[in-house]
PDB file of C-alpha atoms in Angstrom:
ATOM      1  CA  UNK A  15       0.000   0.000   0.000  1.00  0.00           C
ATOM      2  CA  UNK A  16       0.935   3.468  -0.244  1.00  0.00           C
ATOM      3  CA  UNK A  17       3.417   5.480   2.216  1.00  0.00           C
ATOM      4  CA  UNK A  18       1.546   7.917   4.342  1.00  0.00           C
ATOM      5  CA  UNK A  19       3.268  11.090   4.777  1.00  0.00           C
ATOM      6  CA  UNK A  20       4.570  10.196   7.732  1.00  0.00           C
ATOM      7  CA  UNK A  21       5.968   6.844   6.112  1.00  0.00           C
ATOM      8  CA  UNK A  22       7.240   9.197   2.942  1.00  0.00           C
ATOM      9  CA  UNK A  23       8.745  11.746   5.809  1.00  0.00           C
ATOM     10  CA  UNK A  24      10.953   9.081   7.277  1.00  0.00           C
ATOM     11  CA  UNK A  25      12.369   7.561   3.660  1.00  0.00           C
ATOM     12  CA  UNK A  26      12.939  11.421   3.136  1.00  0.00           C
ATOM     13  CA  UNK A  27      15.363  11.420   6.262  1.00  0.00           C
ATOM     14  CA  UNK A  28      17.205   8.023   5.306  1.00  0.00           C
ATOM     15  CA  UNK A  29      18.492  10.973   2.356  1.00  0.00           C
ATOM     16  CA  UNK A  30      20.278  12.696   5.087  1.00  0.00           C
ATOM     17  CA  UNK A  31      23.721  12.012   5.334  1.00  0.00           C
ATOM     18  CA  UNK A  32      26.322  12.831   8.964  1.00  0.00           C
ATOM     19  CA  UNK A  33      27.875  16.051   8.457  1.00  0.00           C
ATOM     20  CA  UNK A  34      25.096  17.384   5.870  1.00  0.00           C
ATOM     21  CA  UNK A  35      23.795  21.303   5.970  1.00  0.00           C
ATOM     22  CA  UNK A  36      20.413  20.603   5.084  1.00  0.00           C
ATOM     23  CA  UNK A  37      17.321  23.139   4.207  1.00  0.00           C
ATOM     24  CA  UNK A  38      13.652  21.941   4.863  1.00  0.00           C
ATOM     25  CA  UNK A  39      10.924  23.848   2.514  1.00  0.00           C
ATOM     26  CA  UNK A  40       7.895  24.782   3.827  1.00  0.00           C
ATOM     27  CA  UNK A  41       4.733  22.287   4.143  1.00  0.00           C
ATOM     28  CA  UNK A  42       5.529  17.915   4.362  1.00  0.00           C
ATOM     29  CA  UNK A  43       9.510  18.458   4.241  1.00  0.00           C
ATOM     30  CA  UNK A  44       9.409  20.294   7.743  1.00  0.00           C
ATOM     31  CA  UNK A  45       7.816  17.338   9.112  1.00  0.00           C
ATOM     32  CA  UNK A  46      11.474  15.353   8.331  1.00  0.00           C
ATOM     33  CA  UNK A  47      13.364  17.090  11.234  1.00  0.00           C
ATOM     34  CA  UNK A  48      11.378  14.454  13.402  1.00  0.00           C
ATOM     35  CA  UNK A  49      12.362  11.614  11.771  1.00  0.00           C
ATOM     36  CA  UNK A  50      16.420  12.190  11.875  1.00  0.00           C
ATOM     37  CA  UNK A  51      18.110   8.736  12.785  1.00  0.00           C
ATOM     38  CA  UNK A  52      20.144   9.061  16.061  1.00  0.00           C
ATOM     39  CA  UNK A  53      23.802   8.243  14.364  1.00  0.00           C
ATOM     40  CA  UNK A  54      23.436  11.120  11.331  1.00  0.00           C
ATOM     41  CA  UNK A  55      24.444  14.497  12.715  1.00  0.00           C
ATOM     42  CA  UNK A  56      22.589  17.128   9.661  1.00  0.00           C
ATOM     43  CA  UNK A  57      22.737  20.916  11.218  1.00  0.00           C
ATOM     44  CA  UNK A  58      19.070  22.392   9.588  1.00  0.00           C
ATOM     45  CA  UNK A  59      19.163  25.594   7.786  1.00  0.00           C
ATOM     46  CA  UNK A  60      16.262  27.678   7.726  1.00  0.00           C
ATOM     47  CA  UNK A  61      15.945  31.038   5.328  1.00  0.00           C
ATOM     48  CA  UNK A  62      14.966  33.164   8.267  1.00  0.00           C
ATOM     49  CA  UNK A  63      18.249  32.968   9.968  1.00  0.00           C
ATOM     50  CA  UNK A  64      18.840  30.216  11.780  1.00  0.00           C
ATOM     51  CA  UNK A  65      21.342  27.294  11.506  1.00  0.00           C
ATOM     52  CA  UNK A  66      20.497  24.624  14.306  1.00  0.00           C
ATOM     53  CA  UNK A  67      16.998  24.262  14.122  1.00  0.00           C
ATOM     54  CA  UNK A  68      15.635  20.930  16.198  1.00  0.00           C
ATOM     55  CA  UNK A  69      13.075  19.013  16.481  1.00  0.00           C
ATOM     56  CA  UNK A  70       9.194  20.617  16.487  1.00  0.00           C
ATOM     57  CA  UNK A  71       8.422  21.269  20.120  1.00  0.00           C
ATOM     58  CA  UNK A  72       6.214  20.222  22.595  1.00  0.00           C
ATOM     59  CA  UNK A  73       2.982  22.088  23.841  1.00  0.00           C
ATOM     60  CA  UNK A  74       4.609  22.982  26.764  1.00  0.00           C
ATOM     61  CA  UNK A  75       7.935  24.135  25.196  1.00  0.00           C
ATOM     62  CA  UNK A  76       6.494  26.410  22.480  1.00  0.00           C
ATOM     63  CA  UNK A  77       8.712  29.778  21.896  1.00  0.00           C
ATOM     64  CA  UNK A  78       6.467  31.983  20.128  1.00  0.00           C
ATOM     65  CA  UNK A  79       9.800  34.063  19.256  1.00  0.00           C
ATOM     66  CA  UNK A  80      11.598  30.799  18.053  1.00  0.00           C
ATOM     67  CA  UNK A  81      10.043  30.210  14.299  1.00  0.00           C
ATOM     68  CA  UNK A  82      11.067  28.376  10.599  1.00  0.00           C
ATOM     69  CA  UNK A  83      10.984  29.890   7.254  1.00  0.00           C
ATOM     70  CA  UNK A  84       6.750  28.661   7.340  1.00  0.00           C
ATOM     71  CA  UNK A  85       6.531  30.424  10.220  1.00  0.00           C
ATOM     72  CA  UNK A  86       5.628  27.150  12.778  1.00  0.00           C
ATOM     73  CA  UNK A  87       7.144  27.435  15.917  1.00  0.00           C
ATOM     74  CA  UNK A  88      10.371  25.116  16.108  1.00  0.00           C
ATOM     75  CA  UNK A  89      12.740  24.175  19.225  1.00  0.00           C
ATOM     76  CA  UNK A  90      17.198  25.277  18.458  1.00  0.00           C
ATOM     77  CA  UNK A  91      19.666  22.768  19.232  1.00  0.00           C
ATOM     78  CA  UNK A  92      22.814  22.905  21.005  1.00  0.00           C
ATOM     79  CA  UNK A  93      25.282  25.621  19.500  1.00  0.00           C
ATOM     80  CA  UNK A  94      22.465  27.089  17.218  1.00  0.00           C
ATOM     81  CA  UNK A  95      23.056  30.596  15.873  1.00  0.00           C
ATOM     82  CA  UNK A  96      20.904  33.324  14.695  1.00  0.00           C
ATOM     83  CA  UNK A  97      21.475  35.711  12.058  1.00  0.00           C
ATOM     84  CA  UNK A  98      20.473  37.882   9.354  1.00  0.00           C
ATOM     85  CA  UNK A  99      17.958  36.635   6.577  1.00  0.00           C
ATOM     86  CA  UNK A 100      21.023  38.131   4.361  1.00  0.00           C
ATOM     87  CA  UNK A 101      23.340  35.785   6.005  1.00  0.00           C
ATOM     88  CA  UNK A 102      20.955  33.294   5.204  1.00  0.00           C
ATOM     89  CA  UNK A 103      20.525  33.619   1.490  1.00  0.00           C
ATOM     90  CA  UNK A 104      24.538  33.945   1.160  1.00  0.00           C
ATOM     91  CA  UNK A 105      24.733  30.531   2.548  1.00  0.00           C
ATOM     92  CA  UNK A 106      22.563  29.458   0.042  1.00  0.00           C
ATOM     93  CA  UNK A 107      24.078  31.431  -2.981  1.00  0.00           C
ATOM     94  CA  UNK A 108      27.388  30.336  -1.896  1.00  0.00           C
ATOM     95  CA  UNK A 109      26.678  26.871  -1.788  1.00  0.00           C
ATOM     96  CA  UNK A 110      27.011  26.019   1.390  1.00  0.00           C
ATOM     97  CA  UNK A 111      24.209  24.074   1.842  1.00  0.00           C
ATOM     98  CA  UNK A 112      24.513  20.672   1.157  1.00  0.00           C
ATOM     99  CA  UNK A 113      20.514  19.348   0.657  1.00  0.00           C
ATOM    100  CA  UNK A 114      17.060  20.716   0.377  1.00  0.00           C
ATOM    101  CA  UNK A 115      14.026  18.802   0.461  1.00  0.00           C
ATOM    102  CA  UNK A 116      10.769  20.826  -1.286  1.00  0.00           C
ATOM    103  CA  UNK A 117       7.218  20.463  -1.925  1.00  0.00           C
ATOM    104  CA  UNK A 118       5.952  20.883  -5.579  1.00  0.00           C
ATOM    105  CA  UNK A 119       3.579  21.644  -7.505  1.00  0.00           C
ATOM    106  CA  UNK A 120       4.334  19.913 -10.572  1.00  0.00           C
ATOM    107  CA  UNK A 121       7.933  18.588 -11.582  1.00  0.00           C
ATOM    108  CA  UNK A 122       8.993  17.581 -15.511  1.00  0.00           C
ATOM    109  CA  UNK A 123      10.890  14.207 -16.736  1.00  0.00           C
ATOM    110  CA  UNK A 124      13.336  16.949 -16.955  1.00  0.00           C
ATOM    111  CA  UNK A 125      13.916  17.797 -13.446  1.00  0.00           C
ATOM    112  CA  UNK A 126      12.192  20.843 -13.879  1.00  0.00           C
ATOM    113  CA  UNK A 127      10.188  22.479 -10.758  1.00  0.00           C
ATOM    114  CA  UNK A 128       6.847  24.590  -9.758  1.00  0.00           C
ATOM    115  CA  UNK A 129       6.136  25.279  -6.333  1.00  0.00           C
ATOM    116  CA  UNK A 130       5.420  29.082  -5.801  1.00  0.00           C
ATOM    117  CA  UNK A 131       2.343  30.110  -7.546  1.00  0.00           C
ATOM    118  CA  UNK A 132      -0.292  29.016  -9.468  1.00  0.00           C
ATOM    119  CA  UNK A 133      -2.050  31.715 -11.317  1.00  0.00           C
ATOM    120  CA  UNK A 134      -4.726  33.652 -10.244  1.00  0.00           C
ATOM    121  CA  UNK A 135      -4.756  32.238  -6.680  1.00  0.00           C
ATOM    122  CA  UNK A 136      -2.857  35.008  -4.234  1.00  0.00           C
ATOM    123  CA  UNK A 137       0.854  34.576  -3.354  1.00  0.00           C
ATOM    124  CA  UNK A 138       2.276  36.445  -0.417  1.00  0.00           C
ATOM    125  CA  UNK A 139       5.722  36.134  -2.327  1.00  0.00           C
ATOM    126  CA  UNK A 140       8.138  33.775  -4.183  1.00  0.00           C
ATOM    127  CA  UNK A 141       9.743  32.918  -0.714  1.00  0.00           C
ATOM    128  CA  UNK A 142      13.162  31.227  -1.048  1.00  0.00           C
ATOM    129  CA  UNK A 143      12.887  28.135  -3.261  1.00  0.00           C
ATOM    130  CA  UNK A 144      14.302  29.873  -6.083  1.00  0.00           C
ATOM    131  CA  UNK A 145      17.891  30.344  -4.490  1.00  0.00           C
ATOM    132  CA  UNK A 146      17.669  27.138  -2.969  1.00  0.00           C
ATOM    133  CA  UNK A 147      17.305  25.214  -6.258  1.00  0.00           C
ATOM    134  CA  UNK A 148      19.692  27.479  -7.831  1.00  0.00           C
ATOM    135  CA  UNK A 149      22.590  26.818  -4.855  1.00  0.00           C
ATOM    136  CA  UNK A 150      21.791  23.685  -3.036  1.00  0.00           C
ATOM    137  CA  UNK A 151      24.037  20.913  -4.188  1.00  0.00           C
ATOM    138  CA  UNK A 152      21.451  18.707  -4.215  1.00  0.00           C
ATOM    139  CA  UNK A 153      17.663  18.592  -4.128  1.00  0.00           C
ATOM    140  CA  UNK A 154      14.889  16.230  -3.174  1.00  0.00           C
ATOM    141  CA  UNK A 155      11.426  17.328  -3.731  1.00  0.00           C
ATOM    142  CA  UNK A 156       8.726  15.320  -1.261  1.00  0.00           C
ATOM    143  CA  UNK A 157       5.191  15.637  -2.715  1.00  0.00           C
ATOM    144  CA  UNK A 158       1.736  13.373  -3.655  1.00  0.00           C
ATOM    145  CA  UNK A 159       2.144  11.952  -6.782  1.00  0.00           C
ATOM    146  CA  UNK A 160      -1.399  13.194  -7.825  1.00  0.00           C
ATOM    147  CA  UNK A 161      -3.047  16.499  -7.257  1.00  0.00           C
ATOM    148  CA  UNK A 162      -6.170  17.132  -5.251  1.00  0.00           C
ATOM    149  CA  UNK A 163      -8.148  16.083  -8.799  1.00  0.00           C
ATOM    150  CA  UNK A 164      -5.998  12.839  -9.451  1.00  0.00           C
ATOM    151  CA  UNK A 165      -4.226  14.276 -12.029  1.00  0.00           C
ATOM    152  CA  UNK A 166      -0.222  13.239 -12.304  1.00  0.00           C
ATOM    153  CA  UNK A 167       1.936  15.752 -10.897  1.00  0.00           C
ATOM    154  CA  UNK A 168       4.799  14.321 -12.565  1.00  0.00           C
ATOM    155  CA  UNK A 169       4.736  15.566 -16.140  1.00  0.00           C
ATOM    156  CA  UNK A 170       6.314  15.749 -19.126  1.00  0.00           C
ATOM    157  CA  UNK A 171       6.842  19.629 -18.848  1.00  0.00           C
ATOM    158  CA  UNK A 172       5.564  21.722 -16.205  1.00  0.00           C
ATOM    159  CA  UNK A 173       2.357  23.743 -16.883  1.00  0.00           C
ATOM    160  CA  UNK A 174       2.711  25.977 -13.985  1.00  0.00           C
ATOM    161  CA  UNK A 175       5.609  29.241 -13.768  1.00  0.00           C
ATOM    162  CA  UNK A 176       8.817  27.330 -13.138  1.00  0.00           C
ATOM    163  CA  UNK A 177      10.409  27.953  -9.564  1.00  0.00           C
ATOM    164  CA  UNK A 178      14.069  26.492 -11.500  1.00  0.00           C
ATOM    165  CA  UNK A 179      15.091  24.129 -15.037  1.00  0.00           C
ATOM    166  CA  UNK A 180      16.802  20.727 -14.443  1.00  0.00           C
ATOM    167  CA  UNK A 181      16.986  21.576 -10.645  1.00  0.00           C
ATOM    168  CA  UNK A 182      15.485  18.344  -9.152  1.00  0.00           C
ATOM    169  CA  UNK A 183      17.801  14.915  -8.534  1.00  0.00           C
ATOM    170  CA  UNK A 184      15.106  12.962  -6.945  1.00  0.00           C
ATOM    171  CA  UNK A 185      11.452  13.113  -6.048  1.00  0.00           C
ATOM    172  CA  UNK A 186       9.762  10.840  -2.882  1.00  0.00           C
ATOM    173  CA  UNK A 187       5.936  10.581  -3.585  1.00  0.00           C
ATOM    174  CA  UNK A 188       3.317   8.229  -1.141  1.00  0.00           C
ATOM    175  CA  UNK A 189       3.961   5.330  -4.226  1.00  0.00           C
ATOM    176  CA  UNK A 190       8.090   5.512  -4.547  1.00  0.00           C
ATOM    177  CA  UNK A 191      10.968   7.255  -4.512  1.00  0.00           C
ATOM    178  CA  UNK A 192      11.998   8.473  -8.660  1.00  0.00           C
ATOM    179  CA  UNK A 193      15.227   9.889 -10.024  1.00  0.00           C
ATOM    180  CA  UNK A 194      15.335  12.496 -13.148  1.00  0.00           C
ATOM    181  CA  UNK A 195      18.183  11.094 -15.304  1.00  0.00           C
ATOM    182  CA  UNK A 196      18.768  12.624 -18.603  1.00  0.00           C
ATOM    183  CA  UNK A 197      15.606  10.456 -20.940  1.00  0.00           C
ATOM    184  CA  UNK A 198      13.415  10.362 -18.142  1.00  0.00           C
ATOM    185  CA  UNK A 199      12.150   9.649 -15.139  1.00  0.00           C
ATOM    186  CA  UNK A 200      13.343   6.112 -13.317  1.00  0.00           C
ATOM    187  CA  UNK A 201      12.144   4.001 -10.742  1.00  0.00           C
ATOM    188  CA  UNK A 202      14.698   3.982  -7.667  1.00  0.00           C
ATOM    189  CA  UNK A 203      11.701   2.084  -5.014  1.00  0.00           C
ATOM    190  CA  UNK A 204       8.654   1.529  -4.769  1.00  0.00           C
ATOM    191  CA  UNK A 205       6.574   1.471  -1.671  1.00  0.00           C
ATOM    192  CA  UNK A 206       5.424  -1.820  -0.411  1.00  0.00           C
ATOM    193  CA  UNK A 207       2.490  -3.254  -2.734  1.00  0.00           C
ATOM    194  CA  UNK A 208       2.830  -0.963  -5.203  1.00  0.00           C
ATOM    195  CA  UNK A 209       3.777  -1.972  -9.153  1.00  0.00           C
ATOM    196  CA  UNK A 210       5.057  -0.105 -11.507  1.00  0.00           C
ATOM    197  CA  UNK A 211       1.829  -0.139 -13.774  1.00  0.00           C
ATOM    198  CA  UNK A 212      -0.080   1.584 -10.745  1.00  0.00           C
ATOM    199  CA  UNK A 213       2.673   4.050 -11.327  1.00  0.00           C
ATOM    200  CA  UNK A 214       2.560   4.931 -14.704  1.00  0.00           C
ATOM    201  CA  UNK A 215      -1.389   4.893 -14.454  1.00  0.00           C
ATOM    202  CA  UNK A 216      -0.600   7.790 -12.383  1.00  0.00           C
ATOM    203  CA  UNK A 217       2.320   9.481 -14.099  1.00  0.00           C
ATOM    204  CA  UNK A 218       2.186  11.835 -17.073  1.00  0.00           C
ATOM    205  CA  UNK A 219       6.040  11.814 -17.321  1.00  0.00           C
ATOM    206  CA  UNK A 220       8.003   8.973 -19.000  1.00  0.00           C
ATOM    207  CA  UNK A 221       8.935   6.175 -16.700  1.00  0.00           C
ATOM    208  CA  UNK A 222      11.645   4.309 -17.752  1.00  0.00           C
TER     209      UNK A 222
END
């Protein structure tokens, strides 16, 4: 049967490797900080200045000062530091982070990605996907497979305005985890019970 987002959260964190800088987008991927196996040490990044971010808090331990890039109330860990969202972004620009993990809107057989508007509907800005994609060395994007309607989410090209081209290495849906390689999209796992027909049933993009 299919992951549940909890399920695809934790085969998002088996991506994260000891020693990592790693950026969590706003939405599902935020929800991997809880899933971090005890022997990988991954400092978390967030675009609103903070390096050390930990694990969601309790009820009891909320900081209403103490926030992520979506604005949810997080907990620091030890040695954290705080700085200026300008510090931020030049860790990002200069390449310094080693992973993000994104939602999406839509991503193309091509690695291509939309996750910051869709027209018509009110944005309250781009927010910081588009330097992440452009300076992350690597990025994951963690998504359903199928929109709200049931339509495929992986396509062959994007029909939404493109956040960045070729920018995704792998996306984790609830039926697998897929790599972009350079004629298409390929299977890497599947979740338990699910075949590859059920996946290209559900997948615009070419499977290969």
């Amino acid at each position: 049967m299919a992951w549940t987002r909890d399920e695809q959260c934790i085969r998002a964190s088996k991506e994260l490797q000891d020693g990592f800088y790693v950026n969590l987008g706003i939405g599902m991927p935020t929800l991997v900080a809880n899933h971090i196996p005890d022997n990988v040490n991954v400092i978390l990044q967030s675009e609103n200045g903070l390096l050390g971010i930990g694990a969601f808090p309790a009820d009891s331990a909320v900081d209403a000062d103490l926030i992520n890039a979506g604005k949810q109330t997080v907990t620091a860990t030890k040695g954290a530091s705080y700085f200026s969202s300008a510090d931020s972004f030049a860790m990002i620009r200069g390449g310094h982070i080693d992973l993000s993990i994104l939602g999406a809107l839509e991503v193309s057989e091509k690695g291509d990605l939309a996750n910051w508007m869709i027209p018509g509907k009110m944005v309250k800005g781009m927010g910081g996907a588009m330097d992440l994609v452009a300076g992350v060395k690597r990025v994951i994007v963690l998504m359903d497979h199928v929109d709200k309607y049931g339509k495929p989410k992986l396509k062959n090209e994007c029909s939404l305005p493109l956040t960045g081209k070729n920018v995704v290495d792998r996306v984790i849906t609830e039926l697998g985890v897929f790599d972009i390689v350079h004629h298409g999209i390929a299977i890497a796992e599947l979740a338990p019970g699910i075949t590859r027909d059920e996946v290209i049933a559900k997948t615009e993009a070419k499977i290969i």
